[in-house]
Every structure is written in C-alpha cells, then in structure tokens.
Short mmCIF file of N, CA and C in Angstrom, two decimals:
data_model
loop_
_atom_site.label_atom_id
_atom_site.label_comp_id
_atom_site.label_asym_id
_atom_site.label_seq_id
_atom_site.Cartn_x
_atom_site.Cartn_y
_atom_site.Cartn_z
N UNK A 1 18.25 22.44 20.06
CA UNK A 1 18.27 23.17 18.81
C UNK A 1 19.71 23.42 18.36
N UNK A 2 20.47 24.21 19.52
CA UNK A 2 21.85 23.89 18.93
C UNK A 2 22.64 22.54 18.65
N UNK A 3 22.51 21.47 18.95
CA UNK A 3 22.88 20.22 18.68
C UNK A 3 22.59 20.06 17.40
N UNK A 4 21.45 20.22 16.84
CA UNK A 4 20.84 19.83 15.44
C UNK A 4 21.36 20.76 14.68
N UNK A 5 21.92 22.00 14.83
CA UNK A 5 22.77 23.22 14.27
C UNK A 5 24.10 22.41 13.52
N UNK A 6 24.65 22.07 14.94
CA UNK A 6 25.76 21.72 14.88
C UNK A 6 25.67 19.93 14.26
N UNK A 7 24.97 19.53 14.23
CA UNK A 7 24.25 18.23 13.26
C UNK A 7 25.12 18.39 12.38
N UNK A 8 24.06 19.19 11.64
CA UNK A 8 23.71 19.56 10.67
C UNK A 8 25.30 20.26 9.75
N UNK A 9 25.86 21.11 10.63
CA UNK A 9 27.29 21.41 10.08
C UNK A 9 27.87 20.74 9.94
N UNK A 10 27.47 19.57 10.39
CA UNK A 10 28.76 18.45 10.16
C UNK A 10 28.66 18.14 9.47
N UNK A 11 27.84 17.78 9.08
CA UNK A 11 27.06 16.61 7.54
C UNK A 11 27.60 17.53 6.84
N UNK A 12 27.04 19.03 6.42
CA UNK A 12 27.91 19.67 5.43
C UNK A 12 29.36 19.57 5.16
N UNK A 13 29.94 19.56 6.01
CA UNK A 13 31.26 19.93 5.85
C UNK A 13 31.78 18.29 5.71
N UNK A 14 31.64 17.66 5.62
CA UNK A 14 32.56 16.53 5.80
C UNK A 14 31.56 15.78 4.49
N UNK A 15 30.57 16.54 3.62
CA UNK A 15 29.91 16.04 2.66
C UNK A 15 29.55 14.78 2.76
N UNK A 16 28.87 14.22 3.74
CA UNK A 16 27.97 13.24 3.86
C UNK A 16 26.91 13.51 3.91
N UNK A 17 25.54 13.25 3.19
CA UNK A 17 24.68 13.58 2.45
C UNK A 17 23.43 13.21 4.12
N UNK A 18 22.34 14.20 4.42
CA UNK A 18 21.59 13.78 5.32
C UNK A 18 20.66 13.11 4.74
N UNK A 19 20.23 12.34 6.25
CA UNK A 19 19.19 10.91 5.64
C UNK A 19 18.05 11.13 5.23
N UNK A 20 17.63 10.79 4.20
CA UNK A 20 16.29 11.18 3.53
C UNK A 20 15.24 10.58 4.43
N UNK A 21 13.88 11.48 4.86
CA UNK A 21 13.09 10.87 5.49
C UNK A 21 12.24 9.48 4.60
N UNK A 22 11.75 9.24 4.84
CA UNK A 22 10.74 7.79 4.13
C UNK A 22 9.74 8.23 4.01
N UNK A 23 8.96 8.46 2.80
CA UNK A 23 7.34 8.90 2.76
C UNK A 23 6.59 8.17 3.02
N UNK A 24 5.38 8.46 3.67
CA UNK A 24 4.39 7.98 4.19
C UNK A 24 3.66 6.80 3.30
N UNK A 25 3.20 6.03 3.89
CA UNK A 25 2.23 5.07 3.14
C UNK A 25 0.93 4.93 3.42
N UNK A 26 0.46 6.17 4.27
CA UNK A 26 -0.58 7.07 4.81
C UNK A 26 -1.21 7.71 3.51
N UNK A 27 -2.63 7.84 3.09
CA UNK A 27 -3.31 8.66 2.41
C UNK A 27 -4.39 7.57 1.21
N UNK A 28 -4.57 8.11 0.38
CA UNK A 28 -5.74 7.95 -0.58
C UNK A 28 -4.93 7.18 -1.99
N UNK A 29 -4.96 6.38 -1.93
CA UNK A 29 -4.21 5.24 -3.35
C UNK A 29 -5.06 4.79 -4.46
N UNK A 30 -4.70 5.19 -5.70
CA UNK A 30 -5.44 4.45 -6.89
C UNK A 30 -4.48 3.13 -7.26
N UNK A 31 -5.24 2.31 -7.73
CA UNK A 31 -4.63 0.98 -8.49
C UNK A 31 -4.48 1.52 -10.04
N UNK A 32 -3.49 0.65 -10.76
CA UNK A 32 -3.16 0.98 -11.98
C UNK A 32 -3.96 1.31 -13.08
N UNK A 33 -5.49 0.73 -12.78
CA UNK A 33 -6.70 0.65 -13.76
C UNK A 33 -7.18 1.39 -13.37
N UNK A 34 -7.19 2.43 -12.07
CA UNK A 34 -8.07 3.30 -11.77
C UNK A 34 -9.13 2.69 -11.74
N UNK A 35 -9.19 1.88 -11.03
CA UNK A 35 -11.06 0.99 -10.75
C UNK A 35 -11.41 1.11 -9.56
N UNK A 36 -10.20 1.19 -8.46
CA UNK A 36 -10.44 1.46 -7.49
C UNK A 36 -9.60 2.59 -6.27
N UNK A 37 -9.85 3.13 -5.14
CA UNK A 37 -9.04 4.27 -4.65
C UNK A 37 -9.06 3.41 -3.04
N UNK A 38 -8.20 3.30 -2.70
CA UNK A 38 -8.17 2.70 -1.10
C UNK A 38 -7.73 3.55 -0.17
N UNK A 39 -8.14 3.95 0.67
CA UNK A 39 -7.44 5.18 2.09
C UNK A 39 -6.95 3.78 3.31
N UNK A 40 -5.48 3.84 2.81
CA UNK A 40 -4.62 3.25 3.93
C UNK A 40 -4.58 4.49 5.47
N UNK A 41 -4.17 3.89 6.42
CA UNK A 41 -4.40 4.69 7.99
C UNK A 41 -3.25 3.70 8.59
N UNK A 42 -3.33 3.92 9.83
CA UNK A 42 -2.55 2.84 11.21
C UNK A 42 -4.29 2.54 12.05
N UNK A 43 -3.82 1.18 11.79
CA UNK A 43 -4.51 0.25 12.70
C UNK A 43 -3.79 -0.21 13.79
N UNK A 44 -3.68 0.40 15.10
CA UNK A 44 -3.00 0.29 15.93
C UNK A 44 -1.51 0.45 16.24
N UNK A 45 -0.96 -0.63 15.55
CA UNK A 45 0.29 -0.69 15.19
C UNK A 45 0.60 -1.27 13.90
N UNK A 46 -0.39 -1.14 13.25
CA UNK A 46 0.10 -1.60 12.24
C UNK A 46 -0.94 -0.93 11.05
N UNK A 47 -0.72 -1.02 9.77
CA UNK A 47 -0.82 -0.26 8.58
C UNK A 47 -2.23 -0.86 7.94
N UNK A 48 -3.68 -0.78 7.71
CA UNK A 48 -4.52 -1.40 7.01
C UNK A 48 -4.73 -0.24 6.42
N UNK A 49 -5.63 -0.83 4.89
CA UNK A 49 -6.45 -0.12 3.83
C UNK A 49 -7.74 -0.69 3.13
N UNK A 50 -8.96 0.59 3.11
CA UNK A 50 -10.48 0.04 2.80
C UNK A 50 -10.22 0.73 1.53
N UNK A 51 -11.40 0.01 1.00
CA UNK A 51 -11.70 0.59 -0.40
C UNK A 51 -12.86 2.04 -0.42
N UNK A 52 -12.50 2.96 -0.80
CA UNK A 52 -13.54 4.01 -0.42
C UNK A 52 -14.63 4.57 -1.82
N UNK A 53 -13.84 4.11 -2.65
CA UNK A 53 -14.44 4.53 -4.16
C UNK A 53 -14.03 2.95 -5.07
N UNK A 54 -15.14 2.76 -6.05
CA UNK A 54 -15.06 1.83 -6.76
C UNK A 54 -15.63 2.01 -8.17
N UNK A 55 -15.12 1.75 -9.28
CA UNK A 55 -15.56 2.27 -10.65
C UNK A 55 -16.91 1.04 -10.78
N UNK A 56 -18.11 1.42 -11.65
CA UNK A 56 -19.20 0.55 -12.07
C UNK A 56 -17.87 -0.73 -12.72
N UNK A 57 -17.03 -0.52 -13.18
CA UNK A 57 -16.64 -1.96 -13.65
C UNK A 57 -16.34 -2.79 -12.69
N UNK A 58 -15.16 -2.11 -11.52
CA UNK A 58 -15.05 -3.04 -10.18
C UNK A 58 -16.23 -3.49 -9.67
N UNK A 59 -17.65 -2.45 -9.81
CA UNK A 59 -18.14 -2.47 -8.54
C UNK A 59 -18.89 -4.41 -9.28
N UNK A 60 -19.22 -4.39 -10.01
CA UNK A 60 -20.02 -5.51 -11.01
C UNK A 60 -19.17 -6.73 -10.70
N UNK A 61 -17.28 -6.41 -11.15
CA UNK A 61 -16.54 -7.37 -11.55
C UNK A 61 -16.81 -8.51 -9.34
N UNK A 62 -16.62 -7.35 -8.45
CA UNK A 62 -17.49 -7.96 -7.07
C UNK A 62 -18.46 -8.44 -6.54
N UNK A 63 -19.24 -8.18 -7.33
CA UNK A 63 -21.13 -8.58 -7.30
C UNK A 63 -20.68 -10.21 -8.13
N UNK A 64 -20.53 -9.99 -8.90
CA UNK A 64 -19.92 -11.37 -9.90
C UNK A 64 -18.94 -12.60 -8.85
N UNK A 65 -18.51 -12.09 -7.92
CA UNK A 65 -17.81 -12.89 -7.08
C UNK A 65 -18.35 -13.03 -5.78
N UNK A 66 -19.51 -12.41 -5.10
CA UNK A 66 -20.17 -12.37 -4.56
C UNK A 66 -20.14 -11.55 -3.23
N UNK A 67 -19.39 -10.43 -3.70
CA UNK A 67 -18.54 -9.34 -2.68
C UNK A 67 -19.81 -8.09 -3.27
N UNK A 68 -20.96 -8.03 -2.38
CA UNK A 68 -22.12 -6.85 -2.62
C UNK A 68 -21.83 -5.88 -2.22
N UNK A 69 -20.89 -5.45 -1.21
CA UNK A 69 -20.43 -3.94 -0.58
C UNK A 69 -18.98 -3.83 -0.97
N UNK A 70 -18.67 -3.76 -2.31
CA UNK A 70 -16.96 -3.55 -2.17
C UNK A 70 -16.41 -2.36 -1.21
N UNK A 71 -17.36 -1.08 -1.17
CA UNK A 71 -16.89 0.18 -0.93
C UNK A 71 -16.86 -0.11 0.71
N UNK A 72 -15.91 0.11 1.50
CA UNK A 72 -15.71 -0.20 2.51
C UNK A 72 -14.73 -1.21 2.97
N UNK A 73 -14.47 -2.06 2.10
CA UNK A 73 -14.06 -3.70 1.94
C UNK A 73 -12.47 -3.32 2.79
N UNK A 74 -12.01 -3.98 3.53
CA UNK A 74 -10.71 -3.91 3.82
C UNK A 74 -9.69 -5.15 3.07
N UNK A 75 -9.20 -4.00 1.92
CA UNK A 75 -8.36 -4.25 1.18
C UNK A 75 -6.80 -4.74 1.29
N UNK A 76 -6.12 -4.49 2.30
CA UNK A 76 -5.21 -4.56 2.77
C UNK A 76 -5.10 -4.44 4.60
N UNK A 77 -4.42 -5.37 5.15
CA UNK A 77 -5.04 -5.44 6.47
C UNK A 77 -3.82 -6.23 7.16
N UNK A 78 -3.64 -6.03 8.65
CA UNK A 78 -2.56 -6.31 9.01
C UNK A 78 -0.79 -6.47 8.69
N UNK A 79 -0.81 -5.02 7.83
CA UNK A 79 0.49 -4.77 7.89
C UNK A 79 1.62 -4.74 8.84
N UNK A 80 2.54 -5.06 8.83
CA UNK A 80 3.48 -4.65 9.84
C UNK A 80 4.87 -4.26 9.40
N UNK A 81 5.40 -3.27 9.71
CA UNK A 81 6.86 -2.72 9.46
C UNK A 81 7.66 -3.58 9.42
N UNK A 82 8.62 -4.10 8.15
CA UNK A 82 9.60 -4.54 8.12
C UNK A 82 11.36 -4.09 7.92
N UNK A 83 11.10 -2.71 7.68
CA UNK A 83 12.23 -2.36 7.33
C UNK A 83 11.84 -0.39 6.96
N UNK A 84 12.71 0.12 6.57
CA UNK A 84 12.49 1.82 6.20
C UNK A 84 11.79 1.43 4.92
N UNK A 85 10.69 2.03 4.72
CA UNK A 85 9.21 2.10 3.46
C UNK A 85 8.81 0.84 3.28
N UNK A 86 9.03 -0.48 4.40
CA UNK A 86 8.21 -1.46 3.75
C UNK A 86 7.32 -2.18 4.88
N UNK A 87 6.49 -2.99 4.29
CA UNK A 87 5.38 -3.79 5.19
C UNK A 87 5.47 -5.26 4.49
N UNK A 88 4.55 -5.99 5.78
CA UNK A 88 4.34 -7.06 5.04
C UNK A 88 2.97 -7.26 5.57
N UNK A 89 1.82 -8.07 5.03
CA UNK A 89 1.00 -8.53 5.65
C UNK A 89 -0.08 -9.10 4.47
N UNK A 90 -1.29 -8.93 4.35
CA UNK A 90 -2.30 -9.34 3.33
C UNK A 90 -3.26 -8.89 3.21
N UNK A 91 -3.16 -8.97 1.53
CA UNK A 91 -4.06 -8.57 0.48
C UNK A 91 -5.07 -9.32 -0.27
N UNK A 92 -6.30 -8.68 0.37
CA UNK A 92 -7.88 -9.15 -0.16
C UNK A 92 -7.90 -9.04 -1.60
N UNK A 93 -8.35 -10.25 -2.55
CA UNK A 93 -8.43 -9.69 -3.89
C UNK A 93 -10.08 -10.25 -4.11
N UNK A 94 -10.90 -9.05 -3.86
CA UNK A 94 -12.04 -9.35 -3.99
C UNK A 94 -12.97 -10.04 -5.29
N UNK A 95 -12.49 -10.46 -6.56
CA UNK A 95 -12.79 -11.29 -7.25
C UNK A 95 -12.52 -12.13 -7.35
N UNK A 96 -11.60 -12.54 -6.61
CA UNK A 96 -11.15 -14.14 -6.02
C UNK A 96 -11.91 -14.83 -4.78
N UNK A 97 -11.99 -13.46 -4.09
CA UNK A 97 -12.72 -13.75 -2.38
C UNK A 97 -11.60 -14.42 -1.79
N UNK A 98 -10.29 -14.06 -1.73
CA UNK A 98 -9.19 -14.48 -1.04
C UNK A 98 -8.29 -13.90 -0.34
N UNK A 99 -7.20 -13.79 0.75
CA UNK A 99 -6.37 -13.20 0.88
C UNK A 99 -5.18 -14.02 0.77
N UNK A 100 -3.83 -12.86 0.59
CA UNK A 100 -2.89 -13.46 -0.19
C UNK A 100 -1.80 -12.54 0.88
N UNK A 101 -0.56 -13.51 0.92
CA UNK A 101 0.41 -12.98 1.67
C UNK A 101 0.94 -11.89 0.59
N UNK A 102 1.59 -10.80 1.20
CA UNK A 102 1.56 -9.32 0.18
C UNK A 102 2.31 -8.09 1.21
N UNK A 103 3.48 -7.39 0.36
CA UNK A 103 4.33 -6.94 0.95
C UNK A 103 3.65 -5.20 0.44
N UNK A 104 4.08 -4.08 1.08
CA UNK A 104 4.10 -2.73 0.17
C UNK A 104 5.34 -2.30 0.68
N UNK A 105 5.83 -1.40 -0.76
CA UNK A 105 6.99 -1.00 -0.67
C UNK A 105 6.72 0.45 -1.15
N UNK A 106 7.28 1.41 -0.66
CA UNK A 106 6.84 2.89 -0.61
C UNK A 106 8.15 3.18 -1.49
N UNK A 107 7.63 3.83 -2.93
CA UNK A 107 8.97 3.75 -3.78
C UNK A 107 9.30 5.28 -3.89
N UNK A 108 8.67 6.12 -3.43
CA UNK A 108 8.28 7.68 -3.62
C UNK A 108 7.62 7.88 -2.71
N UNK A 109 7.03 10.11 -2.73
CA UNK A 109 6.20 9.68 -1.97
C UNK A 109 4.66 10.17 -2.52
N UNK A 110 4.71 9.68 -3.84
CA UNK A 110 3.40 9.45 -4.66
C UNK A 110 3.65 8.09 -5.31
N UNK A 111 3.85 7.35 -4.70
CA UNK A 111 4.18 5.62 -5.82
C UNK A 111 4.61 4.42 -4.46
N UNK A 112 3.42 3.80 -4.53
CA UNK A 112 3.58 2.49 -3.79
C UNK A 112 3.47 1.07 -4.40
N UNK A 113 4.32 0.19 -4.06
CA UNK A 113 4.39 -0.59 -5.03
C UNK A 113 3.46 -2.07 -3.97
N UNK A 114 2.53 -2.79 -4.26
CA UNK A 114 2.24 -3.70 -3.11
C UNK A 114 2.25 -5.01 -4.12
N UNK A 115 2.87 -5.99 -3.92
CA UNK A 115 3.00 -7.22 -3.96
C UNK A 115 2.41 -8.34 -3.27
N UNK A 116 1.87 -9.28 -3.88
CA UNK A 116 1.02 -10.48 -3.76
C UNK A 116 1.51 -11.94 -3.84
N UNK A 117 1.55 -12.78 -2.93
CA UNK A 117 2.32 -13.88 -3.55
C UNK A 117 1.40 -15.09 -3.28
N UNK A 118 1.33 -15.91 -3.61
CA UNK A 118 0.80 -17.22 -3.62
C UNK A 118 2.27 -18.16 -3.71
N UNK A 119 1.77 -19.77 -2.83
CA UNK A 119 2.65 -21.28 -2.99
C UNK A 119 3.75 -20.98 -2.02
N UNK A 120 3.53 -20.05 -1.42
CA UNK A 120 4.72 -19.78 -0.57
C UNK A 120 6.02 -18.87 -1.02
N UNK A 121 5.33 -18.12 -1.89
CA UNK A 121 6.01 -16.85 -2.36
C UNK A 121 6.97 -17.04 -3.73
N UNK A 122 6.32 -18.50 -4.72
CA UNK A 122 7.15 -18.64 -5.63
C UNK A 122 6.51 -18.39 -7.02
N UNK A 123 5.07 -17.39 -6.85
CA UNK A 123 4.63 -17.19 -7.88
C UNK A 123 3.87 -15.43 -7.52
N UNK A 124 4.46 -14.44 -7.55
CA UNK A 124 4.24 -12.70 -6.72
C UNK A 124 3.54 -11.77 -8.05
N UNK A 125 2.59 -11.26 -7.85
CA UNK A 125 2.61 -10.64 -8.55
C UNK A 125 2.78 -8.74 -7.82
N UNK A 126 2.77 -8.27 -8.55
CA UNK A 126 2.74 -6.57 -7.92
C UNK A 126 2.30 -5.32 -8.86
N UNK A 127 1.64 -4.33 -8.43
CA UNK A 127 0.82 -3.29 -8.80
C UNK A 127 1.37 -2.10 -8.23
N UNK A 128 1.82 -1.05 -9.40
CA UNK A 128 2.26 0.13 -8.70
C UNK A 128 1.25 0.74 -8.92
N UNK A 129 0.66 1.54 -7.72
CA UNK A 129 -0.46 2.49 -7.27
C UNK A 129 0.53 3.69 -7.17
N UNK A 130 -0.65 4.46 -7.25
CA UNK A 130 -0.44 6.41 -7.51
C UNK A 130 -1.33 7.05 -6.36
N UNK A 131 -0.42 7.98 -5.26
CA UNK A 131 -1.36 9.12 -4.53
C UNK A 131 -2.51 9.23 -5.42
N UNK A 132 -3.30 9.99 -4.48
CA UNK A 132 -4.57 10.88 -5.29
C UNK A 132 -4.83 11.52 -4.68
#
C-alpha cells in the first residue's frame, strides 16, 4: 500500500499522467440498427458473444437465410487478445450463414467498434455498437 502511495507521488510530481485502465469488452452490446443486443463473456481464454435479444425484423431477415433460432446464435466467437482494447477472431453474419475474419476494438467504455473483413482483409467493413 505504501509503494502505490509513493507510485502514485511520483507520477504527480514529475507530471506524467497515470495509465488509463482499458474498458471492458465484457457486457450487453447493441448493433447500430438496434436489431440486435449480444452479451459478450470470456470463453476460457478468450472473448465470445451470443445474441440474446433480436428485433421481429432480424428475427425474419434469419428465418429468410435459414438461421430458425437467432436468439442464442454465437455471434462472435474465438476472440483472442491482441494488444490493450483489442481482439481478433470471427464474426457470424447470420444472413449470409458465414463467418468472417473480424477484429473488436474497445474505443470507450460504452463504444465498441468490431470489424469484418473478407479476400484476406482487402475489403473490412465495421459497426460501432453501444453498451446497454
């Protein structure tokens, strides 16, 4: 405790700014359309997310692709830490019925940004999601 006292005085006094922690990429996520809400967790060692809520438009736009249980669906799955707030791993896009190599980047700690790439990463798209 005194070590972290004395940390801590130092950083003050010599005005070097302490390190901001990294917010979680833990909790309950909407997509930009609000169609759907995903609860990311740790899967072992690494970061997955199911779909827990789905709007009548998602739930149809999945039935149409031949995905009958979206709610549950693991949306994001085998993440792994690449760096402070980011992952890499892949993203289910259930009206495609595909997965896609796909990074998340924790830009806040209500704003995650997750990226999608196809061809070997020369065509990405990305979706900033909102806590809920």
């Amino acid at each position: 405790m005194k070590a972290l006292a004395i940390a801590l005085l130092l950083g003050a006094a010599t005005g070097i700014p302490a390190a901001q922690p990294v917010a979680s990429p833990l909790g309950v996520w909407q997509n930009p359309k609000g169609t759907i809400l995903v609860r990311t967790r740790n899967c072992g060692a690494m970061l997955c997310g199911n779909i827990v809520w789905a709007s009548p438009t998602a739930l149809s736009d999945a039935r149409d692709a031949g995905v009958n249980a979206l709610i549950g669906t693991e949306l994001l799955s085998d993440y792994r830490a690449t760096g402070a707030g980011r992952w890499t791993g892949q993203v289910y896009v259930p009206d495609q019925g595909r997965r896609f190599y796909s990074t998340i980047e924790v830009r806040n700690p209500n704003s995650l940004r997750i990226s999608g790439c196809i061809l070997g990463g020369l065509i990405c798209k990305h979706q900033e999601w909102t806590r809920r």
